[in-house]
Amino acid sequence: MDLSYSDRYRALQAEVRAFIATHRDRSPSAVGVRRKPDAAILAWQQLLVEKGYAARTIPTRYGGYGGEPDVMEAAIIAEEFSKAGVAAGIASQGISMLVPTLLEVGTEAQRERWIRPTIRGEVIWCQGYSEPGAGSDLANVQTRAVLDGDHFVVNGQKIWTSSAHYADWMFLLCRTEPEKPKHHGLSYLLLSMKTPGIEVRPLKTMTGKSTFNEVFFTDVRVPADQIVMGRGDGWTVANITLKYERMMLGDANKFMHRVHRIRELMEGTTIDGERLIDKPEWRDRLVRLQGEVMASKYHQMRLLTQQAQGVDPGLGRMIVKLYGTEMGYRLSALAVDVYGAAGLVFDPHDDMTGGADDAATSWHVDHMYDLGLIIGGGSSQIQKNIISERGLGMPREPKPAAR
Amino acid sequence: MDLSYSDRYRALQAEVRAFIATHRDRSPSAVGVRRKPDAAILAWQQLLVEKGYAARTIPTRYGGYGGEPDVMEAAIIAEEFSKAGVAAGIASQGISMLVPTLLEVGTEAQRERWIRPTIRGEVIWCQGYSEPGAGSDLANVQTRAVLDGDHFVVNGQKIWTSSAHYADWMFLLCRTEPEKPKHHGLSYLLLSMKTPGIEVRPLKTMTGKSTFNEVFFTDVRVPADQIVMGRGDGWTVANITLKYERMMLGDANKFMHRVHRIRELMEGTTIDGERLIDKPEWRDRLVRLQGEVMASKYHQMRLLTQQAQGVDPGLGRMIVKLYGTEMGYRLSALAVDVYGAAGLVFDPHDDMTGGADDAATSWHVDHMYDLGLIIGGGSSQIQKNIISERGLGMPREPKPAAR
Amino acid sequence: MEFALTDEQRMLDESLRGYLARELPLETLKALAREGQGVSEKHWRELAELGVAGLMVPAEHGGAGLGVLDAAVAAEALGYAGAPVAFAGPAVMAPLAVSLMASAAQQAEWLPRMAAGEMRVAVAFAGGTGQTGRADVTLDGTTLSGAIDGVLDAAGATHVLTILPDGRAALAEVRGSGVTGEVKPTLDRTRPLSQVTFDKAPVAVLDASNDAAAAARRVRDAGRVMLAADTLGAAQAMLDKAVAYAKERVQFGRVIASFQAIKHMSAEMATELEPCRAMVWYAAHAADAIPEDAHVAACHAKAHVAEVGRFVQTKATEVHGGMGFTELMGLELWYKRISLDRHMLGSPERCRHEAAVAQGWVAG
Amino acid sequence: MEFALTDEQRMLDESLRGYLARELPLETLKALAREGQGVSEKHWRELAELGVAGLMVPAEHGGAGLGVLDAAVAAEALGYAGAPVAFAGPAVMAPLAVSLMASAAQQAEWLPRMAAGEMRVAVAFAGGTGQTGRADVTLDGTTLSGAIDGVLDAAGATHVLTILPDGRAALAEVRGSGVTGEVKPTLDRTRPLSQVTFDKAPVAVLDASNDAAAAARRVRDAGRVMLAADTLGAAQAMLDKAVAYAKERVQFGRVIASFQAIKHMSAEMATELEPCRAMVWYAAHAADAIPEDAHVAACHAKAHVAEVGRFVQTKATEVHGGMGFTELMGLELWYKRISLDRHMLGSPERCRHEAAVAQGWVAG
């Protein structure tokens, strides 16, 4: 156990700190949150790519920095930007999911065409996976793509497409071989969101915000060479993509920050003249949650080390989503309870148009969004299936007998 | 809503109170707890049967009082005995389960032979249902009974047989038609525990007590006319029996009594000079449990009314076991926590030999026994299956496909 | 002993549920919530005609002369329907307060108008409930000054009845001089809260009670029982919707209601929720007929049902998956309803504290 | 940065687990527990030979000179095996206390004997831990009087080191005059607690520390980390046993591990338990190397792992069904082990309170 950094990492840390100190004025206030990057963001992103603080491991021939993969370096960079409150470069599904997928299974032509503009933030991607009838059961995707000459013709509907209203391109999971078993009939297409026949409708959630969209396809023509791997390989490619999604660690520091924000709330909230922080039944609930957060924080440090050492954390990684989302929901529940009736004034601004929510509204939005996180990205029920089957080696449920 | 009793019930209440006032000196201190009734208990039982405070609804021709079924009367009698701390007559599986089963499906000869001595406490029964391989899946019973002339010959093993070490008779679920589908191959036999070939071994549980036994059968011969209903009807009879077991209500007053005992404990326990009852993080936990107990108390009053009105409470009854056992375990957990380290001195006396446990030991025994109650009599998992399928109309799990 | 609703109460329940099912289809409710101010004048008027406004008004003043238990039955039905109408204030706490605290002349003047639904009185507590937010007013003779946040049922109200910590009460006209009622955008779009400000507002003082503090407590307790009943109804609605959805939604080639995980979540919800009904009934009955139990029962009902409500609002949404997280099915309306109830008139922690104090477990 | 055990720590872990798997088969453990006094002299001796007794004793005094993290690794392994031996007292708290508080001469006298396993020192706290039971002693010069209940690891001990609330410490011989150690029948039959009484018992006073209170706190924190590590190991054992049992046990024609209810219970246990390991490591490492974090981390580890332990001890028993409730499979030994750990050296509530105080969230 050695929680200090080695010389090399300390040097990187110093370098990042110096960079931030010099350039922090150029940092945009928020990056890529629910809207298309503006000029300031693009300039910042380009600077980060140059310095290797974004796209660090992308080969230079595709416009990246060409660094060796090193999770510790990535963690140090992320931590310094986070501590300084400086934008850490665009966090988009294109960069985090599609680019590594193309590096793994894309053709050379595909890599050359898309990686450079994607990591520079010039091309924004959205993810076309979930459908109304394919949520937990993602392989049940019904959006059809039929080959017509040198184009696929796409018809169907996607849902939960977060950046569809401003994205330039989409990576799409669709059914091209309906006669094959469900996992073998899928393909993975890349298509421009400007193609005729695409309709994007904002999808309002319980938070009052339209963080997501529905996307409808009517005879949308996609050049046949915009397929990743071959026909019927869609499930394989989608799982590669999802692997990279899952590799993004939840951020325990964010949760610890929440604990302290709630503590401040409890110091500032009085009932009948007594501060909530001085009421042990309230304080104990906060301290107990702090304990849960601490466990997750050290667990993440352990995972980071395992990743750096090339050890597969197995079960240790599988539990992260379930643990983090359930804990997050309990944390925001406490904040909402501390506000009590005074926090019920609720005036959320729409993501699409922007504007800042007041603090109580933010906590309520977070609380409901946390429930969304429990449900989305593989619900808690699906996570428990994964943990028990892959982590604990328990058998899959038997297939039902035909009736 | 009328929580007072009508004249008829008030009269019964007064009558019971007068009886108790007059006769309480003859009441034995404990009745039928893990040992064979002695002369005092038998005399008391006989008095209660005469007065109709036990075996109230059993026809006089079988030795009972011959009263009309009336759950409110039963509740009043039980409450008065409980409040007065006076033994309420023998509570045995023979009286609560076998006797109503014989009344429902036994032959006239069977009723005449067994009901009278059973309700008088002269014949004690034990229940031969569970097996090591037939717990949640009770219909999987493997104990075999093969007809040999005019006797069944029984071989196999039972477990969780609570009074087997002093019982006179057993009602036994066993397999007589192994060639039939599992639910249709069972029969229900009555046999004397004095029959050669029966071995009873005490089964120690985590509480340190031998509240249960294992029973082993080796070529045990049972007269063929000691079958209830016919061959292959065992599952039907067992379910009738279990129906009567389930009709015994959990006692919310017992839980409320526990709440107050824990409050007293918290008043008497100090940490660093402060009473636990004065520590809000402890007190809040108790008050919260009190709320759960109150909900269950009023729910039981509602069920009692429904039963009295001949309404099927449906879901309302199905939840009682799950709710009560989970709540009971949380209650005793709090008691155990209040004792803390000082309560870890643990010296349980064996049920078979008797002797009183100290208070802390009792709470630890109760706490572990409460976990046993969650597991036994249809575990929480089985209860949730029942509630969701029969109470909420959700489908049974699909049968697995043959491999 | 009969622990059950009377035939009359069952009829009240059925007629209310029948009306709400007919006159408040989901699309109507969603549209009302979307408009933001939420409360529906039409439904208030029609419910008043059905007798809901006058439920608790004594018969001699033109009401139905019913009790808190009848009101709780109505509150559960309204919660089940997610009804965007004022209830706990004008139909329960206000008539109860007037009956307990006002002079005969005041009663004769106000109660008939309240029963007709024409005088709509919100009840604001100037402290003593444990509710967070400003609650700071002073009564100077017959004028009131100060501000109270988070007042329930004040949108569309004609009057605000302010109950002071010492139990005195003062009735002000919303359109009277010195009174400002600002309806705030509220989490539950169907029951917006208001911020009421008094600037030397002329008020009618209610001071006919022998024990003002006890009367005020009875009013507050009745309000808490209504909030518990409302949560009970709303949570039952969410459970019913979750079970129905699970029986239709197919994933992995099966309705999800056939998965043990979904079944057990549903069973857990039902097991927690069902006893809440008897608890609410008892607390309401105690408010009517068992004074020695009433306060503790109200505190416990408010606290316990709120905790169960949180469990059900979470799990029922989970059963709905992504659909539960959207506005498409309207499920979130009930989710937010349960959240609002939890925080009004004292949190579960606060109510449990009061229950402990009332039982002498701790000094007040 | 390397948040991981060293190769040496992994070897320690493996060698201990190997020894325990070989030398402590279930039947042996059950037999030792049945005998009632529980602690096994044989296993203590053999573990001492393996270096466990001297783990924390500085190398210059004949020990391994290792730290709290190494000890936590050992504690987890012992908890996993349900080992009926003293550890937190004689192998961790006592050598740490002597190193921090005793004079050079005392250290030179005692530590080598402790490393050899020949001097076996139980540690008793006369208050300040939040542990219930009597803890009332007075030190008068070089004699000690009073009584302490619930002393861990005193069965078979040669000495008792009493730590007073002000941080002073006093070592008494168990067989010395005026000392009575009564081993009590204890819930966890493998680690009985003792009631120790002093009647003007002559003691050696340890007063070489500059900051006695801080030293005492370090000793107590190390003890708490050991209890957390022990619970971690015991809970991991229960989870592993539950998963293994579920894969074998057939009901309704399927192994019960194929039922979603059983799978999800198991997944929930694993999800709660796995992060506890990193938490225990951190708390132990902080005790060795990060003084500013050590106290809060120890309090949190003790509290959090105890809560997770309760969840796992319950659910793992449930997965075992009736078999888990019997003594047949010995599962209850681990259940009771987790229960004992929870209550020693302060409940979760108490430890959380101390964590809040240490962070300045509330006055002490």
PDB file of C-alpha atoms in Angstrom, chain A residues 132-137 140 159-160 182 203-208 212 214 269-272 281-282 285 326 329 333 336-342 344-348 364 367-369 371-372 374-375 380-382 397 400, chain C residues 127-133 150 184-189 193 249-254 259-262 265 310 313-315 317-318 321-328 332 335-336 339-340 342-345 347 349-350 353:
ATOM      1  CA  PRO A 132     -39.279   1.163 -26.390  1.00  0.00           C
ATOM      2  CA  GLY A 133     -39.288  -2.639 -26.621  1.00  0.00           C
ATOM      3  CA  ALA A 134     -35.565  -3.156 -26.107  1.00  0.00           C
ATOM      4  CA  GLY A 135     -34.488  -1.804 -22.733  1.00  0.00           C
ATOM      5  CA  SER A 136     -33.129  -4.413 -20.388  1.00  0.00           C
ATOM      6  CA  ASP A 137     -33.399  -6.821 -23.296  1.00  0.00           C
ATOM      7  CA  ASN A 140     -34.430  -7.345 -28.889  1.00  0.00           C
ATOM      8  CA  ILE A 159     -35.303   6.145 -27.313  1.00  0.00           C
ATOM      9  CA  TRP A 160     -33.042   7.544 -24.553  1.00  0.00           C
ATOM     10  CA  LYS A 182     -31.988 -12.452 -32.176  1.00  0.00           C
ATOM     11  CA  LEU A 203     -38.358  13.243 -24.258  1.00  0.00           C
ATOM     12  CA  LYS A 204     -39.273  14.874 -20.995  1.00  0.00           C
ATOM     13  CA  THR A 205     -38.449  12.957 -17.857  1.00  0.00           C
ATOM     14  CA  MET A 206     -39.791  13.227 -14.348  1.00  0.00           C
ATOM     15  CA  THR A 207     -37.068  15.773 -13.546  1.00  0.00           C
ATOM     16  CA  GLY A 208     -38.918  18.217 -15.779  1.00  0.00           C
ATOM     17  CA  PHE A 212     -33.150  12.639 -23.670  1.00  0.00           C
ATOM     18  CA  GLU A 214     -36.755   9.824 -29.095  1.00  0.00           C
ATOM     19  CA  THR A 269     -31.203  24.373   8.280  1.00  0.00           C
ATOM     20  CA  THR A 270     -32.988  24.794  11.584  1.00  0.00           C
ATOM     21  CA  ILE A 271     -36.242  23.371  12.839  1.00  0.00           C
ATOM     22  CA  ASP A 272     -37.681  25.190  15.826  1.00  0.00           C
ATOM     23  CA  GLU A 281     -31.075  11.219  14.348  1.00  0.00           C
ATOM     24  CA  TRP A 282     -30.292  13.382  11.295  1.00  0.00           C
ATOM     25  CA  ARG A 285     -27.939   9.236   8.829  1.00  0.00           C
ATOM     26  CA  GLU A 326     -28.179   3.084  -5.023  1.00  0.00           C
ATOM     27  CA  TYR A 329     -30.113   7.955  -4.562  1.00  0.00           C
ATOM     28  CA  ALA A 333     -32.818  11.655  -0.614  1.00  0.00           C
ATOM     29  CA  VAL A 336     -34.164  16.561  -0.171  1.00  0.00           C
ATOM     30  CA  ASP A 337     -35.297  15.621   3.333  1.00  0.00           C
ATOM     31  CA  VAL A 338     -33.083  18.286   4.893  1.00  0.00           C
ATOM     32  CA  TYR A 339     -34.706  20.924   2.708  1.00  0.00           C
ATOM     33  CA  GLY A 340     -38.105  19.559   3.641  1.00  0.00           C
ATOM     34  CA  ALA A 341     -41.099  21.696   2.742  1.00  0.00           C
ATOM     35  CA  ALA A 342     -38.885  24.704   2.071  1.00  0.00           C
ATOM     36  CA  LEU A 344     -40.487  21.910  -2.550  1.00  0.00           C
ATOM     37  CA  VAL A 345     -40.361  25.066  -4.654  1.00  0.00           C
ATOM     38  CA  PHE A 346     -39.338  23.453  -7.897  1.00  0.00           C
ATOM     39  CA  ASP A 347     -38.465  25.363 -10.995  1.00  0.00           C
ATOM     40  CA  PRO A 348     -36.222  23.350 -13.301  1.00  0.00           C
ATOM     41  CA  HIS A 364     -34.720  17.365  -6.388  1.00  0.00           C
ATOM     42  CA  HIS A 367     -32.634  12.882  -6.672  1.00  0.00           C
ATOM     43  CA  MET A 368     -34.966  11.917  -9.494  1.00  0.00           C
ATOM     44  CA  TYR A 369     -32.093  11.684 -11.938  1.00  0.00           C
ATOM     45  CA  LEU A 371     -33.449   7.079  -9.731  1.00  0.00           C
ATOM     46  CA  GLY A 372     -33.058   7.271 -13.495  1.00  0.00           C
ATOM     47  CA  ILE A 374     -30.653   3.131 -11.076  1.00  0.00           C
ATOM     48  CA  ILE A 375     -32.958   2.253 -13.955  1.00  0.00           C
ATOM     49  CA  SER A 380     -30.248  -2.682 -10.634  1.00  0.00           C
ATOM     50  CA  GLN A 381     -32.075  -5.920 -11.441  1.00  0.00           C
ATOM     51  CA  ILE A 382     -29.896  -6.508 -14.491  1.00  0.00           C
ATOM     52  CA  GLU A 397     -32.147 -18.667 -15.221  1.00  0.00           C
ATOM     53  CA  PRO A 400     -38.785 -21.326 -20.105  1.00  0.00           C
TER      54      PRO A 400
ATOM     55  CA  GLY C 127     -44.625  27.274  13.600  1.00  0.00           C
ATOM     56  CA  GLY C 128     -45.066  24.215  15.754  1.00  0.00           C
ATOM     57  CA  THR C 129     -45.302  21.702  12.937  1.00  0.00           C
ATOM     58  CA  GLY C 130     -41.608  21.176  12.316  1.00  0.00           C
ATOM     59  CA  GLN C 131     -42.106  22.166   8.696  1.00  0.00           C
ATOM     60  CA  THR C 132     -39.061  23.924   7.235  1.00  0.00           C
ATOM     61  CA  GLY C 133     -39.288  27.407   5.734  1.00  0.00           C
ATOM     62  CA  GLY C 150     -45.067  26.398   2.004  1.00  0.00           C
ATOM     63  CA  LYS C 184     -44.863  29.008  -6.092  1.00  0.00           C
ATOM     64  CA  PRO C 185     -43.904  26.522  -8.786  1.00  0.00           C
ATOM     65  CA  THR C 186     -43.933  23.334  -6.743  1.00  0.00           C
ATOM     66  CA  LEU C 187     -42.528  19.847  -7.157  1.00  0.00           C
ATOM     67  CA  ASP C 188     -46.061  18.452  -7.163  1.00  0.00           C
ATOM     68  CA  ARG C 189     -47.552  20.442 -10.013  1.00  0.00           C
ATOM     69  CA  LEU C 193     -47.610  25.602  -2.333  1.00  0.00           C
ATOM     70  CA  ARG C 249     -44.306  -5.387 -20.536  1.00  0.00           C
ATOM     71  CA  VAL C 250     -42.373  -8.114 -22.364  1.00  0.00           C
ATOM     72  CA  GLN C 251     -38.587  -8.458 -22.135  1.00  0.00           C
ATOM     73  CA  PHE C 252     -36.525 -11.552 -22.876  1.00  0.00           C
ATOM     74  CA  GLY C 253     -39.636 -13.124 -24.375  1.00  0.00           C
ATOM     75  CA  ARG C 254     -41.652 -13.061 -21.131  1.00  0.00           C
ATOM     76  CA  PHE C 259     -39.494 -12.640 -13.207  1.00  0.00           C
ATOM     77  CA  GLN C 260     -38.983 -13.368  -9.539  1.00  0.00           C
ATOM     78  CA  ALA C 261     -37.150 -10.076  -9.052  1.00  0.00           C
ATOM     79  CA  ILE C 262     -40.175  -8.088 -10.231  1.00  0.00           C
ATOM     80  CA  MET C 265     -40.377  -6.200  -5.411  1.00  0.00           C
ATOM     81  CA  ARG C 310     -40.844   6.488  -0.245  1.00  0.00           C
ATOM     82  CA  GLN C 313     -42.546   5.448  -5.028  1.00  0.00           C
ATOM     83  CA  THR C 314     -39.024   4.197  -5.685  1.00  0.00           C
ATOM     84  CA  LYS C 315     -39.727   0.547  -6.382  1.00  0.00           C
ATOM     85  CA  THR C 317     -40.882   3.506 -10.660  1.00  0.00           C
ATOM     86  CA  GLU C 318     -38.151   0.890 -10.984  1.00  0.00           C
ATOM     87  CA  GLY C 321     -38.107   0.936 -16.021  1.00  0.00           C
ATOM     88  CA  GLY C 322     -37.334   3.831 -18.347  1.00  0.00           C
ATOM     89  CA  MET C 323     -41.028   4.504 -18.908  1.00  0.00           C
ATOM     90  CA  GLY C 324     -41.416   5.303 -15.220  1.00  0.00           C
ATOM     91  CA  PHE C 325     -38.662   7.879 -15.514  1.00  0.00           C
ATOM     92  CA  THR C 326     -40.380   9.751 -18.368  1.00  0.00           C
ATOM     93  CA  GLU C 327     -43.429  11.942 -18.208  1.00  0.00           C
ATOM     94  CA  LEU C 328     -45.142   9.738 -20.797  1.00  0.00           C
ATOM     95  CA  GLU C 332     -44.159  10.840 -11.876  1.00  0.00           C
ATOM     96  CA  TYR C 335     -44.187  10.084  -7.250  1.00  0.00           C
ATOM     97  CA  LYS C 336     -44.097  13.824  -6.640  1.00  0.00           C
ATOM     98  CA  SER C 339     -42.734  13.477  -1.960  1.00  0.00           C
ATOM     99  CA  LEU C 340     -44.788  16.565  -1.171  1.00  0.00           C
ATOM    100  CA  ARG C 342     -43.677  13.630   3.204  1.00  0.00           C
ATOM    101  CA  HIS C 343     -42.339  17.105   3.795  1.00  0.00           C
ATOM    102  CA  MET C 344     -45.548  18.880   4.796  1.00  0.00           C
ATOM    103  CA  LEU C 345     -46.506  19.469   8.453  1.00  0.00           C
ATOM    104  CA  SER C 347     -40.931  15.184   8.462  1.00  0.00           C
ATOM    105  CA  GLU C 349     -38.247  12.274  12.007  1.00  0.00           C
ATOM    106  CA  ARG C 350     -40.141  15.184  13.498  1.00  0.00           C
ATOM    107  CA  HIS C 353     -40.030  12.810  17.913  1.00  0.00           C
TER     108      HIS C 353
END
